[in-house]
Coordinates of C-alpha atoms and ligand atoms in Angstrom, one line a residue:
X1 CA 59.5 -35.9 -7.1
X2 CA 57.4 -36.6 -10.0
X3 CA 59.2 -38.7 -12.9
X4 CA 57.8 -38.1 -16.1
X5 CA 58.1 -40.5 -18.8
X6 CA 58.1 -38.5 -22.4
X7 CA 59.2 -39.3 -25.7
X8 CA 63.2 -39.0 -26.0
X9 CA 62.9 -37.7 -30.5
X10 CA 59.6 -38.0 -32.8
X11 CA 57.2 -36.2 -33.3
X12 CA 55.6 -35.5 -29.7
X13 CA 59.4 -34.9 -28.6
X14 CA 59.1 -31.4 -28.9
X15 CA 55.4 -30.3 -28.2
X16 CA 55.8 -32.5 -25.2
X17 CA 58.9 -30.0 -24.1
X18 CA 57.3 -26.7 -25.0
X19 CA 54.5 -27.3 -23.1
X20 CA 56.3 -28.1 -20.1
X21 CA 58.0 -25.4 -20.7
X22 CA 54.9 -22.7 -21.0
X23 CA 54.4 -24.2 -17.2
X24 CA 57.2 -22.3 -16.1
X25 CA 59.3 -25.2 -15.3
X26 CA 62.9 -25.1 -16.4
X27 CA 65.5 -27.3 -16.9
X28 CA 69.2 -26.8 -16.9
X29 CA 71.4 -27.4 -20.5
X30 CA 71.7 -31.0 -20.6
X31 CA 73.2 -33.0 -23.6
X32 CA 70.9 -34.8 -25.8
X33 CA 72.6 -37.7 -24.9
X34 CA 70.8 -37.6 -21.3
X35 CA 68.5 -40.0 -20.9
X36 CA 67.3 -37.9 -17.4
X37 CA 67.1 -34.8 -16.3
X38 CA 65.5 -32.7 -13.3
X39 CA 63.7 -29.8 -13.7
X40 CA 65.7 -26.7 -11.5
X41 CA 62.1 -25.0 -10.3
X42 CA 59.7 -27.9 -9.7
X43 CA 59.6 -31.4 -8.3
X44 CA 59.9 -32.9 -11.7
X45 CA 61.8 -35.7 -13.1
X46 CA 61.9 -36.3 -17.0
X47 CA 62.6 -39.8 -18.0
X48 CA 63.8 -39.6 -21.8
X49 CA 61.9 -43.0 -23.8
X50 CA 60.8 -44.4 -26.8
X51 CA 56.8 -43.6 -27.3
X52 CA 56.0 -47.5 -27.0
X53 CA 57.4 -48.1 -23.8
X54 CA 55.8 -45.1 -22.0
X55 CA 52.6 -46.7 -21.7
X56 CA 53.8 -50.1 -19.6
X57 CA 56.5 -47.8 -17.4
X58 CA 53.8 -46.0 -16.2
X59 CA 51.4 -48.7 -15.5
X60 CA 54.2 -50.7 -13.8
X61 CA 54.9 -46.9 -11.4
X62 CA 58.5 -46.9 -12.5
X63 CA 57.1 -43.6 -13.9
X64 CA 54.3 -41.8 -11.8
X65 CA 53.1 -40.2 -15.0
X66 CA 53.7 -39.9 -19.0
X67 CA 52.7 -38.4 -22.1
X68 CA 52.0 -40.2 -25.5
X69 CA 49.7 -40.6 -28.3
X70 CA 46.8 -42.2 -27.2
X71 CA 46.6 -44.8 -30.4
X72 CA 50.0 -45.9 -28.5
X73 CA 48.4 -46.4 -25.0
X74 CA 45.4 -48.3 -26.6
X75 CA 47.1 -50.6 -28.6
X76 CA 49.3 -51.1 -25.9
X77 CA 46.2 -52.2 -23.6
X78 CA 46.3 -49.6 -20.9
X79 CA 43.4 -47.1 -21.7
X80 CA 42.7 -47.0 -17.6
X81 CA 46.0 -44.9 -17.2
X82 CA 44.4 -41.8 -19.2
X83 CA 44.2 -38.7 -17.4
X84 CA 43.7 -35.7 -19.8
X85 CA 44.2 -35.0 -23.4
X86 CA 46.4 -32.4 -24.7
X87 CA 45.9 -31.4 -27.6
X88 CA 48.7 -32.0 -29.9
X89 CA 50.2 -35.0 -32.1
X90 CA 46.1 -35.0 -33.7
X91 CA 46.1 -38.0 -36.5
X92 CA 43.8 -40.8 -37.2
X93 CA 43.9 -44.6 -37.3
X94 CA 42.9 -45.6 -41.1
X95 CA 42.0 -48.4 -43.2
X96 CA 43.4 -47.7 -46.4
X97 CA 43.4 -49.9 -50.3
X98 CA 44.9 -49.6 -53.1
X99 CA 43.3 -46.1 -55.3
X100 CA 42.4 -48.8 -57.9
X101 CA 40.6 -50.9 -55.7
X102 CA 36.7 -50.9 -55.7
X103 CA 36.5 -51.4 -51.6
X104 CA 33.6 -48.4 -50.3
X105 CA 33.9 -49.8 -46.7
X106 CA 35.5 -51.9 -44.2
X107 CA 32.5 -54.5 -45.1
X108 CA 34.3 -54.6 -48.4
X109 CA 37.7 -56.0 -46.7
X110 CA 36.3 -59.0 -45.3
X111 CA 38.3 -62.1 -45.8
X112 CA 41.5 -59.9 -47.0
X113 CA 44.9 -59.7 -45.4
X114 CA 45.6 -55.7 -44.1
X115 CA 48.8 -54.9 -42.6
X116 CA 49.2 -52.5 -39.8
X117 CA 51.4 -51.6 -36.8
X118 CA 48.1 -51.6 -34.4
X119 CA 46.4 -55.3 -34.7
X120 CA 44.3 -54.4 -30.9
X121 CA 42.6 -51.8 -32.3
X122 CA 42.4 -53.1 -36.1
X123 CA 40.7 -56.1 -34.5
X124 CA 38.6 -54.0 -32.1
X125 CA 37.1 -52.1 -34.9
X126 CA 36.3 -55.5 -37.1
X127 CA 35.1 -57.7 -34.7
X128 CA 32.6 -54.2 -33.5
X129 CA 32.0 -53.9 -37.4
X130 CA 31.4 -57.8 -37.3
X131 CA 33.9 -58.4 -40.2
X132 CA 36.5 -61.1 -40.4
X133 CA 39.7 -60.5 -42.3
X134 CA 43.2 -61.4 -41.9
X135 CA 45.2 -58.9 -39.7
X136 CA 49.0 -58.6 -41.1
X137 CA 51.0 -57.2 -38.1
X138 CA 54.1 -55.3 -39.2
X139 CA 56.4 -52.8 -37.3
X140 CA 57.1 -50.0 -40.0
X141 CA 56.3 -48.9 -43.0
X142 CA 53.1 -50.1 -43.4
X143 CA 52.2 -47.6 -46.5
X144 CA 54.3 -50.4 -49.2
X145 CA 52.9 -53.0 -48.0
X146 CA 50.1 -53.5 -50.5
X147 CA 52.5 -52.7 -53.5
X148 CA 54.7 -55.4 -52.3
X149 CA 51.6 -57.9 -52.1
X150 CA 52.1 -58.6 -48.5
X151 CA 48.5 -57.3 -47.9
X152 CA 45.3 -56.4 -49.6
X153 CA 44.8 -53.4 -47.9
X154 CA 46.8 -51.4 -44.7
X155 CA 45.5 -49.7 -41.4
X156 CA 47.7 -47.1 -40.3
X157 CA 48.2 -43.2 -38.8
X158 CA 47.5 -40.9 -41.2
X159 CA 47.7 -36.6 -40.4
X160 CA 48.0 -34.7 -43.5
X161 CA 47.3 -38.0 -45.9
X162 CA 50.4 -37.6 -47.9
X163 CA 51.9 -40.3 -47.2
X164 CA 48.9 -42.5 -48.2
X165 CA 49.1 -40.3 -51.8
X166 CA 52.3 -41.7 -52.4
X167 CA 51.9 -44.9 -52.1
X168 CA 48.7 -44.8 -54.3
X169 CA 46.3 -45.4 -51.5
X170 CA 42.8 -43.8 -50.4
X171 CA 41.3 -43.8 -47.5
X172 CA 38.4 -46.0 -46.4
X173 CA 37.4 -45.6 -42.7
X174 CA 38.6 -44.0 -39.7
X175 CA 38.4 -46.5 -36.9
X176 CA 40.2 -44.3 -34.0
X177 CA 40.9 -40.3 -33.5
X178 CA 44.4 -39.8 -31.2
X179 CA 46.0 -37.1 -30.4
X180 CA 48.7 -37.1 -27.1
X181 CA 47.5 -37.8 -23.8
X182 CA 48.8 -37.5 -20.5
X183 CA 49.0 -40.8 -18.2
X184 CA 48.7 -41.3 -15.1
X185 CA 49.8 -44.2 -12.4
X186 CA 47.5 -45.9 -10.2
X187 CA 49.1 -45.6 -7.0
X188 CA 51.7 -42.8 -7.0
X189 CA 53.5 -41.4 -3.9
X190 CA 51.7 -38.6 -1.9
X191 CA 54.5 -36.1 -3.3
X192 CA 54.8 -37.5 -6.9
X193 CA 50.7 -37.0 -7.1
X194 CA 50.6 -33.5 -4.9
X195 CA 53.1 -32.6 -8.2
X196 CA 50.9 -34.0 -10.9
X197 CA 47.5 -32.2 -9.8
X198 CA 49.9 -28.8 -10.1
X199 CA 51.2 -30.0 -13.2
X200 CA 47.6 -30.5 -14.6
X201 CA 46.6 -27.1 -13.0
X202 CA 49.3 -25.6 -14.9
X203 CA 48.5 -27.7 -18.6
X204 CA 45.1 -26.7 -17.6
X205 CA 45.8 -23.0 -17.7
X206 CA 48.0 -22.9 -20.5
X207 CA 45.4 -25.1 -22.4
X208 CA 43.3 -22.5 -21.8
X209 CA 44.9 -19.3 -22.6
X210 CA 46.1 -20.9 -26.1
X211 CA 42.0 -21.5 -26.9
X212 CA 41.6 -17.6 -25.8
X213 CA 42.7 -13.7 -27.1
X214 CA 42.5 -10.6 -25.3
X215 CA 40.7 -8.2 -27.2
X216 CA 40.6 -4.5 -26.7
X217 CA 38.9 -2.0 -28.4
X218 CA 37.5 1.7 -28.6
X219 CA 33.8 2.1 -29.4
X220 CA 31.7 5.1 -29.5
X221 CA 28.9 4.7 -26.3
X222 CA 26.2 4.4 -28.9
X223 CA 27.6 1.6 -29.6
X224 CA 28.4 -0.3 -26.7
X225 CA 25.0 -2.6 -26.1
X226 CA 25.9 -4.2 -29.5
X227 CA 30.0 -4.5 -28.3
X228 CA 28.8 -5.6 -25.1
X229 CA 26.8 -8.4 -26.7
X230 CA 29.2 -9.7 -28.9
X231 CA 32.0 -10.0 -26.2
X232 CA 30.1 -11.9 -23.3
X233 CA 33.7 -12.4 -21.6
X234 CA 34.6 -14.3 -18.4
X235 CA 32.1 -12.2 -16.5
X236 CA 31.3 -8.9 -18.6
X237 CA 33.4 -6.8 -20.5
X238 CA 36.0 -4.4 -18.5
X239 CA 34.3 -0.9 -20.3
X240 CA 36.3 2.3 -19.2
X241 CA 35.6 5.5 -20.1
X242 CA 38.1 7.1 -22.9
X243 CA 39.7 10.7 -22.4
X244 CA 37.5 11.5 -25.3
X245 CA 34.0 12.5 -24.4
X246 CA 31.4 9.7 -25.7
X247 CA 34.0 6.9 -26.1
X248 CA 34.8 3.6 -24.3
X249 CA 37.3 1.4 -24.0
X250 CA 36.4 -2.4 -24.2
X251 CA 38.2 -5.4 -23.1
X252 CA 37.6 -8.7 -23.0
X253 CA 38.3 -12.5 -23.6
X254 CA 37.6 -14.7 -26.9
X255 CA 38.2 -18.0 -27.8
X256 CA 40.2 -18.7 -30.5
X257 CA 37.7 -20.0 -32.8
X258 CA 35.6 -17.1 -32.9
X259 CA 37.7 -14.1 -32.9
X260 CA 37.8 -13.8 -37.0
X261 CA 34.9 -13.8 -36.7
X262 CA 33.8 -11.1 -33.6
X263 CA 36.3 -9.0 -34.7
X264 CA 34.2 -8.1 -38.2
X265 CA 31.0 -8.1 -36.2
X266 CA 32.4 -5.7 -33.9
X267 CA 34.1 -3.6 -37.1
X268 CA 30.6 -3.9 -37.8
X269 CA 29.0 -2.3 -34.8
X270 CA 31.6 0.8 -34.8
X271 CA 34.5 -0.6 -32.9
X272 CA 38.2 1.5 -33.4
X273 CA 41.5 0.4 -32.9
X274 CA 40.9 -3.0 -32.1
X275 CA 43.8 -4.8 -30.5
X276 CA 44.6 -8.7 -29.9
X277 CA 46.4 -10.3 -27.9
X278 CA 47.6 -13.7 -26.6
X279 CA 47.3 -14.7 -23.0
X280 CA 50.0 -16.2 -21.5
X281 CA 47.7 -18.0 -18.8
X282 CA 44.8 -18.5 -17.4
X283 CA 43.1 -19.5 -14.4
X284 CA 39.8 -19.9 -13.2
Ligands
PRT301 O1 61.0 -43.5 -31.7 P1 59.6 -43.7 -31.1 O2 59.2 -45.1 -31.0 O3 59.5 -42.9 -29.8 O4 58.7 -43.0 -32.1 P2 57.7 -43.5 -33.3 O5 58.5 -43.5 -34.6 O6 57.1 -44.8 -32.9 O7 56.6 -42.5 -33.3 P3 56.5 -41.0 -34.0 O8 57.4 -40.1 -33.4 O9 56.5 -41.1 -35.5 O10 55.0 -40.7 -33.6 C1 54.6 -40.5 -32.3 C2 53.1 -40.2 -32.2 O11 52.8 -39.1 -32.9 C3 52.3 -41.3 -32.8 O12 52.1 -42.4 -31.9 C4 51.0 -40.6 -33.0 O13 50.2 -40.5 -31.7 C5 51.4 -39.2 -33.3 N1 51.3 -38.8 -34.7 C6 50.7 -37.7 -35.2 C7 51.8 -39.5 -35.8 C8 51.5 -38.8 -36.9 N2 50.8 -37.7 -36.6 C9 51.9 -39.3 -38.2 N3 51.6 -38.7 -39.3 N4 52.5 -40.7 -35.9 C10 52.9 -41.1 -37.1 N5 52.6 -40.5 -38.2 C11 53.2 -41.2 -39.5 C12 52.3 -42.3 -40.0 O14 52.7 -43.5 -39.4 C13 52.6 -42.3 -41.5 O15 53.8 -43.1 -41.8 O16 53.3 -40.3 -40.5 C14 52.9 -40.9 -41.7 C15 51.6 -40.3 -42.2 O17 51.7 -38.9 -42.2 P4 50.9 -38.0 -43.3 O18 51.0 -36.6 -42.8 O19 51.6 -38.2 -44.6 O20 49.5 -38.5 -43.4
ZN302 ZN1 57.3 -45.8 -31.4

């Protein structure tokens, strides 16, 4: 059995869940009140906590493994336990000042007081940036702290940056990227870690059929050197010959970031009909 520690509401709660869920493992209806459940088609345990305490349960093996934001597993101190990212719950670490204030930098914040939930990596990224200011720990709603003069300036998670906008405050470094991570014990039980590496081969192949489409397409054979060049594939396109005399069919697999961006190139070379779709998974 593999227990999994995951966060029980917030905003990895339900990411966290989907994606188990796109690896085929199912749980029965439980109440939200369950603070446990097993999955009904794999050796899976899911152990239902707040984000902060995932990182020490899993570095202490009550859990063999656990998924949270990896600004959470730094600050807590245990950066060894991190297997792979995901993908998900993206934000950034930010000193922010007030929009009036002149500050261009962190160099700018030396000898100030800055509040923020993550003093670790706040004083990480000073001492690396050799710059000595006063570091203001508070638990929550770091954003009024400046208005309330508790602090000269505030280091905090920021995503879209609204929150900063309506407290009046700009941006003036990044000093750490996060997005969730999955965590890993150092000493599980043969079965728990036989159960993580399919777990990882499963994230893996989800992971990889999000960042992919299936394309296919009809092209004239004139056409098909320029087709075949733009879809390079696993391998090589699959080409099959149409009913139609002098007319292919074309499939093939591109990632996510590019398809826009094929697919007018191949309008382009005199592809028809083009069709796209999502891959469920893939492997290999
Ligand atoms: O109850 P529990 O302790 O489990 O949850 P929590 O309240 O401590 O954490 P939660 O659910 O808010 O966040 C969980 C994780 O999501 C964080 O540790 C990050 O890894 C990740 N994450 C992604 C974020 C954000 N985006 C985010 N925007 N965590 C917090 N925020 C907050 C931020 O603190 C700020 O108050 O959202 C506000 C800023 O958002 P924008 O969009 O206005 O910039
Ligand atoms: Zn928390």
């Amino acid at each position: 059995m593999l227990r999994l520690a995951i966060q029980k509401s917030g905003r990895l709660a339900d990411e966290t869940l989907a994606l188990i869920r796109a690896c085929g493992i199912g749980f029965a209806p439980t109440t939200s009140a369950r603070l446990r459940t097993r999955a009904t088609n794999f050796p899976l345990e899911l152990l239902f906590l707040r984000d902060d305490d995932i990182p020490a349960v899993v570095a202490d093996g009550t859990a063999d493994a656990g998924i949270v934001g990896q600004n959470v597993l730094v600050e807590a101190g245990f950066s060894p336990l991190l297997l792979d990212p995901l993908g998900f719950g993206r934000c950034r670490l930010a000193l922010a000042v007030p929009r009036e204030d002149a500050a261009a930098d962190v160099q700018a914040l030396a000898g100030q007081r800055i509040a923020t939930s993550y003093p670790r990596l706040l004083a990480d990224y000073l001492a690396t940036n050799g710059v000595t200011a006063e570091i203001h720990p508070l638990s929550g709603s770091v954003e009024i702290a400046p208005s309330l003069g508790l602090a000269d300036a505030i280091c905090d998670i920021v995503s879209s940056g609204s929150t900063l906008a309506a407290n009046g405050l700009r941006e003036v470094a990044t000093i750490f990227t996060s997005e969730a991570v999955l965590i890993g014990a150092a000493a599980p039980s043969a079965e728990a870690a036989a159960a993580l590496a399919q777990l990882r081969f499963r994230i893996r192949a989800v992971q990889r059929a999000r960042r992919h489409r299936y394309i296919l397409l009809n092209a004239p054979d004139a056409a098909l050197p320029a087709v075949r060049a733009l879809l390079p594939g696993l391998k090589a396109p699959t080409v099959v010959p149409l009913a139609e005399p002098g007319w292919s069919s074309v499939q093939s697999v591109v990632p996510e970031e590019t398809f826009w961006e094929v697919i007018s190139q191949l309008e382009a070379a005199g592809a028809e009909g083009i069709l796209v779709v999502p891959i469920e998974k893939m492997i290999g």
